[in-house]
Coordinates of C-alpha atoms in Angstrom, one line a residue:
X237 CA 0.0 0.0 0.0
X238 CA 2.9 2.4 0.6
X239 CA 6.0 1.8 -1.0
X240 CA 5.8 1.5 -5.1
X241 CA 4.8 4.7 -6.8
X242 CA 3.2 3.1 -9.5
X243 CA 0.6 2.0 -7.0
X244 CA -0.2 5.1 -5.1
X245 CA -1.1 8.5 -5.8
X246 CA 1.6 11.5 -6.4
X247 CA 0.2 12.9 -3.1
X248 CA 1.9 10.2 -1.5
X249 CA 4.5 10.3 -3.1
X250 CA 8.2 10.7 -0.8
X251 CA 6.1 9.4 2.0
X252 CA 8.0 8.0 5.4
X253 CA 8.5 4.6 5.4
X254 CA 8.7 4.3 9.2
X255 CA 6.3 1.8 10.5
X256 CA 4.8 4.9 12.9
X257 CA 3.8 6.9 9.8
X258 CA 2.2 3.9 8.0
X259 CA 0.1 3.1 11.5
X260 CA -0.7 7.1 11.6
X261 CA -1.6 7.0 7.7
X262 CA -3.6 3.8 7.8
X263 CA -5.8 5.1 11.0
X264 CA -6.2 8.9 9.4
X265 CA -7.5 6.6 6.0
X266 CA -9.5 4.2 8.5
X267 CA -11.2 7.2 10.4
X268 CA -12.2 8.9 7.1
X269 CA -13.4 5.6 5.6
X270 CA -15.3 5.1 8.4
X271 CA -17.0 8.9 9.0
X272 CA -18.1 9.0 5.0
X273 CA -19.8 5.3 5.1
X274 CA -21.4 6.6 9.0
X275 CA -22.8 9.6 7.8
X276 CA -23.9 8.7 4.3
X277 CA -22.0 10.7 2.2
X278 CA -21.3 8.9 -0.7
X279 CA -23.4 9.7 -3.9
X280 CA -21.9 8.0 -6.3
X281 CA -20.7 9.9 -9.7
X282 CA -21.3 12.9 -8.0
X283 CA -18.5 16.0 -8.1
X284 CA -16.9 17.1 -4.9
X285 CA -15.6 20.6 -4.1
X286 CA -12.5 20.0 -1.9
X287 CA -11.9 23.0 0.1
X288 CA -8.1 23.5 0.2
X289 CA -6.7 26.6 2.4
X290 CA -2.9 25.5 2.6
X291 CA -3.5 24.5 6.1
X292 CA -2.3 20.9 7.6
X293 CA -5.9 20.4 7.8
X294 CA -7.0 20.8 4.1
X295 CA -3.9 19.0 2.6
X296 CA -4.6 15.7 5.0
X297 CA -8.1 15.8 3.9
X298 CA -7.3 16.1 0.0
X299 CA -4.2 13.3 0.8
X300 CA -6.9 10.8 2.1
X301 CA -9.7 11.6 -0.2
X302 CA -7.4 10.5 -3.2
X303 CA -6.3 7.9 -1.2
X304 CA -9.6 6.3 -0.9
X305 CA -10.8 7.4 -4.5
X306 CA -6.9 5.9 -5.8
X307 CA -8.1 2.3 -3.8
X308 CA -11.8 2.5 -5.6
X309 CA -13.6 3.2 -2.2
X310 CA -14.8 6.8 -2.7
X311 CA -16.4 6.3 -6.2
X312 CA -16.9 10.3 -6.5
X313 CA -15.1 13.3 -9.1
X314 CA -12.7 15.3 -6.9
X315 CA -12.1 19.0 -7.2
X316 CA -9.7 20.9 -5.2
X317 CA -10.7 24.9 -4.7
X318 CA -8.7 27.4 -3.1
X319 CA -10.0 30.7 -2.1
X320 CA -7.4 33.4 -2.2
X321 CA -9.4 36.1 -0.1
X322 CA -6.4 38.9 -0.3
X323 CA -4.8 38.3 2.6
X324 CA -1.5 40.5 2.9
X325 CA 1.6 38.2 1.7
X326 CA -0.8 35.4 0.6
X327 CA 2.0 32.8 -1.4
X328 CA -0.4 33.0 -4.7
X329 CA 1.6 31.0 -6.1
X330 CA 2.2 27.8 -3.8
X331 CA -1.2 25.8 -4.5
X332 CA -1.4 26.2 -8.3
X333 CA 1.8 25.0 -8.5
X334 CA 1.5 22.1 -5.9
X335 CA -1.5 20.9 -7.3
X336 CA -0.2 20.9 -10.9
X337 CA 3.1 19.0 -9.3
X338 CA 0.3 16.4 -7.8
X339 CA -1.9 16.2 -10.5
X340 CA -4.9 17.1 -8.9
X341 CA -7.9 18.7 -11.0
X342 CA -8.4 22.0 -8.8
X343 CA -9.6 25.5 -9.2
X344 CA -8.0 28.9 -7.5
X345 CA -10.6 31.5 -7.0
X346 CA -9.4 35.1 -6.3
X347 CA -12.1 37.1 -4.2
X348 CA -10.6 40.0 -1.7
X349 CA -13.3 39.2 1.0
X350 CA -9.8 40.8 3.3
X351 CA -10.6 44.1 2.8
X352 CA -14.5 43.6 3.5
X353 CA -13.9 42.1 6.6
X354 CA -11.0 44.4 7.6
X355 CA -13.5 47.2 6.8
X356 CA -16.7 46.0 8.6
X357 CA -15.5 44.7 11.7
X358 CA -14.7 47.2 14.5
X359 CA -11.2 47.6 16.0
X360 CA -10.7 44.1 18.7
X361 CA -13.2 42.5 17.3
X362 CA -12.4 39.4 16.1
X363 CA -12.9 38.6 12.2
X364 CA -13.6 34.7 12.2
X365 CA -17.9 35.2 11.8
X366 CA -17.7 37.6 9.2
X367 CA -14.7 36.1 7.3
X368 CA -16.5 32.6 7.3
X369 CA -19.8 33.8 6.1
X370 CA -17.8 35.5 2.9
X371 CA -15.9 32.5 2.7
X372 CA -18.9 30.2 2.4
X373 CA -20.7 32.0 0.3
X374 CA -17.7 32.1 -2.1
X375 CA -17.5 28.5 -1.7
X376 CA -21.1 27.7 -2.1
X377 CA -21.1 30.2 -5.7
X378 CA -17.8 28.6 -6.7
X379 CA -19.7 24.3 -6.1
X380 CA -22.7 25.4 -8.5
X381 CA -20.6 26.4 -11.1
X382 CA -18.6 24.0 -11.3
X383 CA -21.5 21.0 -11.4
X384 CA -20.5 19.7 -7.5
X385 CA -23.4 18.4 -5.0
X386 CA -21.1 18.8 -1.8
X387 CA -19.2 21.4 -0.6
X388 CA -16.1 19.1 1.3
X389 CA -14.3 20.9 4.2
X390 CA -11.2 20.2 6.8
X391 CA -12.4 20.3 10.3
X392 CA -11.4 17.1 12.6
X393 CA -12.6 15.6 15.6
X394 CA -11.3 18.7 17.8
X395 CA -12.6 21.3 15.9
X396 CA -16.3 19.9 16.0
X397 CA -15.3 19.5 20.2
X398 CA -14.2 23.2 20.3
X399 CA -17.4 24.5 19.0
X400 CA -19.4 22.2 20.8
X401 CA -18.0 24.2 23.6
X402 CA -18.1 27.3 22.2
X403 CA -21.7 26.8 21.4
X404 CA -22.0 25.9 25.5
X405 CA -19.8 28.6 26.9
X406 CA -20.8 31.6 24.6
X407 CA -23.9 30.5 22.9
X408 CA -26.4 28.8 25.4
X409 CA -26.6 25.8 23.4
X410 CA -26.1 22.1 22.4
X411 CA -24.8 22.2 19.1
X412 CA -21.6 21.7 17.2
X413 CA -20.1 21.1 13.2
X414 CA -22.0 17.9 11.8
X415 CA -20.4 15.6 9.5
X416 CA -23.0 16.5 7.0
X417 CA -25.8 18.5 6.6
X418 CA -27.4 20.5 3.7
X419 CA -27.0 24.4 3.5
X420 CA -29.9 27.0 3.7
X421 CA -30.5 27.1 0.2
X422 CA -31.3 23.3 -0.2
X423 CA -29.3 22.8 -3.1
X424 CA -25.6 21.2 -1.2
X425 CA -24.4 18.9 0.7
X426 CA -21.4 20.5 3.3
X427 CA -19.1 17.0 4.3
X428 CA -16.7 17.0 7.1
X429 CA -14.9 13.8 6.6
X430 CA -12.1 14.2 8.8
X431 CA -15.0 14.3 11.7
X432 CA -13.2 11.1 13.7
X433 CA -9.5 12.9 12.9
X434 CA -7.0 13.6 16.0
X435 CA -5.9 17.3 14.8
X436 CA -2.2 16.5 16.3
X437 CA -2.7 13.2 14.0
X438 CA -3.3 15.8 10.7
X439 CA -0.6 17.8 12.0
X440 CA 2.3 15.0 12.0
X441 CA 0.9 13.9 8.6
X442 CA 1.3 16.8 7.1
X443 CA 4.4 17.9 8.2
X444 CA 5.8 13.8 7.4
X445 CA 4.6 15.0 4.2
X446 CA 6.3 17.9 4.4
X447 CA 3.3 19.9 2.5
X448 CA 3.8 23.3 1.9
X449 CA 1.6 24.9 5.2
X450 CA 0.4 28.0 4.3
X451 CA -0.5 30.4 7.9
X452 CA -3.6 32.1 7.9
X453 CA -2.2 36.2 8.6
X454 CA -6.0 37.0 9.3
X455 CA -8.0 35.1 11.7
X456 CA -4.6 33.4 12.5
X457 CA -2.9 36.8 13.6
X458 CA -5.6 37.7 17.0
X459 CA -4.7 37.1 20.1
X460 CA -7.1 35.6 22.7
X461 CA -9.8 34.5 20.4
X462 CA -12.6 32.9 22.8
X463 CA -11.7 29.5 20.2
X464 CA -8.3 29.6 21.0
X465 CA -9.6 29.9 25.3
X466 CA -11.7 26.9 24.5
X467 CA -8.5 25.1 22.8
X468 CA -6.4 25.6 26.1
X469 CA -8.7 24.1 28.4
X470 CA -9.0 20.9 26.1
X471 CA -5.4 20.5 26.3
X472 CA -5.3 21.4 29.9
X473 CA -7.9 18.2 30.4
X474 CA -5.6 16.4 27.9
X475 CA -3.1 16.9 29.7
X476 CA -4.5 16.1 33.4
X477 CA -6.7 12.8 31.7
X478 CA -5.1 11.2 28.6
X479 CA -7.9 10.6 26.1
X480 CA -10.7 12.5 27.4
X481 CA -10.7 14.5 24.2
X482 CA -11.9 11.4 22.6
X483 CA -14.4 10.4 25.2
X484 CA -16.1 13.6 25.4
X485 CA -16.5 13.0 21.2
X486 CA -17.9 9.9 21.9
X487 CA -20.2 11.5 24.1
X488 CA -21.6 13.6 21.1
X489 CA -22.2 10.3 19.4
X490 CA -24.6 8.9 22.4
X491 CA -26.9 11.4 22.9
X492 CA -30.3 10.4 25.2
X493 CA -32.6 13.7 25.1
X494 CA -35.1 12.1 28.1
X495 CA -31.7 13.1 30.3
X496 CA -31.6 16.4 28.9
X497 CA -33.7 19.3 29.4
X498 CA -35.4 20.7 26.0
X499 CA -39.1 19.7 25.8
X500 CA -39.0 19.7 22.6
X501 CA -36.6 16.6 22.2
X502 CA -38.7 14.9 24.4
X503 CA -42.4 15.1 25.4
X504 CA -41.9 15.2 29.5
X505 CA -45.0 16.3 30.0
X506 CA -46.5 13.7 28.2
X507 CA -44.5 11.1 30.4
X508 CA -46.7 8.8 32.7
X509 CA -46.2 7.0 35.6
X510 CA -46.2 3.4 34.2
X511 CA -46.0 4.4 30.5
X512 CA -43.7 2.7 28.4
X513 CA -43.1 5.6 26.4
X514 CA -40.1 6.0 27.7
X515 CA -38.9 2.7 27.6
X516 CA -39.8 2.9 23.6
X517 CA -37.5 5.9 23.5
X518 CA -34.7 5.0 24.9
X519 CA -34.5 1.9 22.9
X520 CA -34.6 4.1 19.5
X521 CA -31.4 6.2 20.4
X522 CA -28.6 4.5 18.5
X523 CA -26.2 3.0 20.8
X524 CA -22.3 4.0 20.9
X525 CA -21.0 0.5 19.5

């Protein structure tokens, strides 16, 4: 699976030969595998828009994506899109000619969304809400053109924890990123398939790869971000409790809304003394296998 070059894809091309990197490549591929086939997001012959920043992120998704679609698993058209939003000392050229080097199909789409957002938003405010929504936009315009039914993005397993938190810290709610859902308008699917993904486990591919990371100087360049709060207090419990990173995602998978508190998840009131309505409940919530 890893060593002749006739048999993989130019992505993988240089790649260590350690046995370490091969167990951290084959779980990264596992953990995809696994989150598209979970949450249903193969269509086959459809076109998928592969949202590529430059970030360790993006590049481990595209890696694994070709990975699967090079072994016949992910039966779907890849394209790879990079939005240059005008950020000062952008490296224009770095993608195009990466991608070309790989021989992945791609797209680069220039749209200065950095001035809009370094206009709107008011002195120490931070730019990440506004920045996304121009982003996505960009991104949803950029799918319909091109023919693609899924708009196919980078976050892993600690960025769907970190806005879970977020959501409970700062927004008075239960929510987080989804692996896939469809976007206001109806007409796309948004995939996170690096959903089950350690972020340090994207970082040492990347970096084995030795990808050319590209620094976001936007978003990237504010200091005490309420994410970035959030971030340290995971790694603080990392650090205190190996692995609870991973038990709190499980926790997200096994979700029982009669031990919660939003009536309209459950009918409490409706609850009886003796009913089995509760008993039928439970027993529908899918079980953390």
């Amino acid at each position: 699976m890893l060593d002749d070059l006739d048999d993989i894809h130019p992505l993988f091309h240089g790649a260590p030969s350690s046995a370490s990197f091969k167990k951290l490549r084959k779980r990264i591929v596992r953990q995809t595998r696994e989150a598209i086939e979970q949450y249903g997001m193969i269509e086959r012959g459809s076109r998928w828009l592969v949202c590529l920043s430059g970030g360790k992120d993006s590049y481990t998704l595209l890696a694994v994506l070709h990975e699967l679609q090079w072994r016949g698993l992910l039966p779907v058209e890849i394209l790879a899109c990079n939005l240059d939003q005008g950020q000062p000392n952008f490296p224009a050229t770095v993608l195009p000619e990466f991608l070309e080097r790989m021989k992945v199909p791609h797209r680069i789409e220039y749209q200065d969304t950095y001035s809009v957002v370094k206009d709107k938003v008011p002195a120490g405010r931070t730019y990440c809400a506004l920045c996304s929504r121009l982003r996505r936009g960009n991104l949803y315009r950029i799918a319909r053109e091109e023919g693609c039914s899924a708009v196919v993005l980078g976050h892993h397993r600690d960025d769907i924890l970190e806005t879970f938190f977020m959501n409970l810290f700062h927004g008075g709610r239960l929510a987080t990123m989804p692996p896939k859902l469809v976007n206001e308008e109806g007409d796309l699917f948004v995939y996170r398939p690096l959903a089950h993904v350690a972020e340090a486990d994207c970082e040492k591919f990347a970096n084995a790869m030795n990808y050319p990371i590209i620094p976001c100087d936007l978003c990237g360049s504010q200091d005490g971000l309420q994410r970035q709060q959030v971030k340290q207090i995971l790694d603080q419990w990392e650090v205190n409790s190996p692995g609870r990173r991973q038990v709190m995602f499980r926790a997200l998978m096994n979700i029982r809304p009669s031990h919660m508190l939003d009536p309209k998840l459950f009918d409490f009131a409706g609850l009886m003394l003796g009913s089995k309505e509760f008993e039928q409940i439970e027993t529908q919530i899918p079980k953390l296998r």
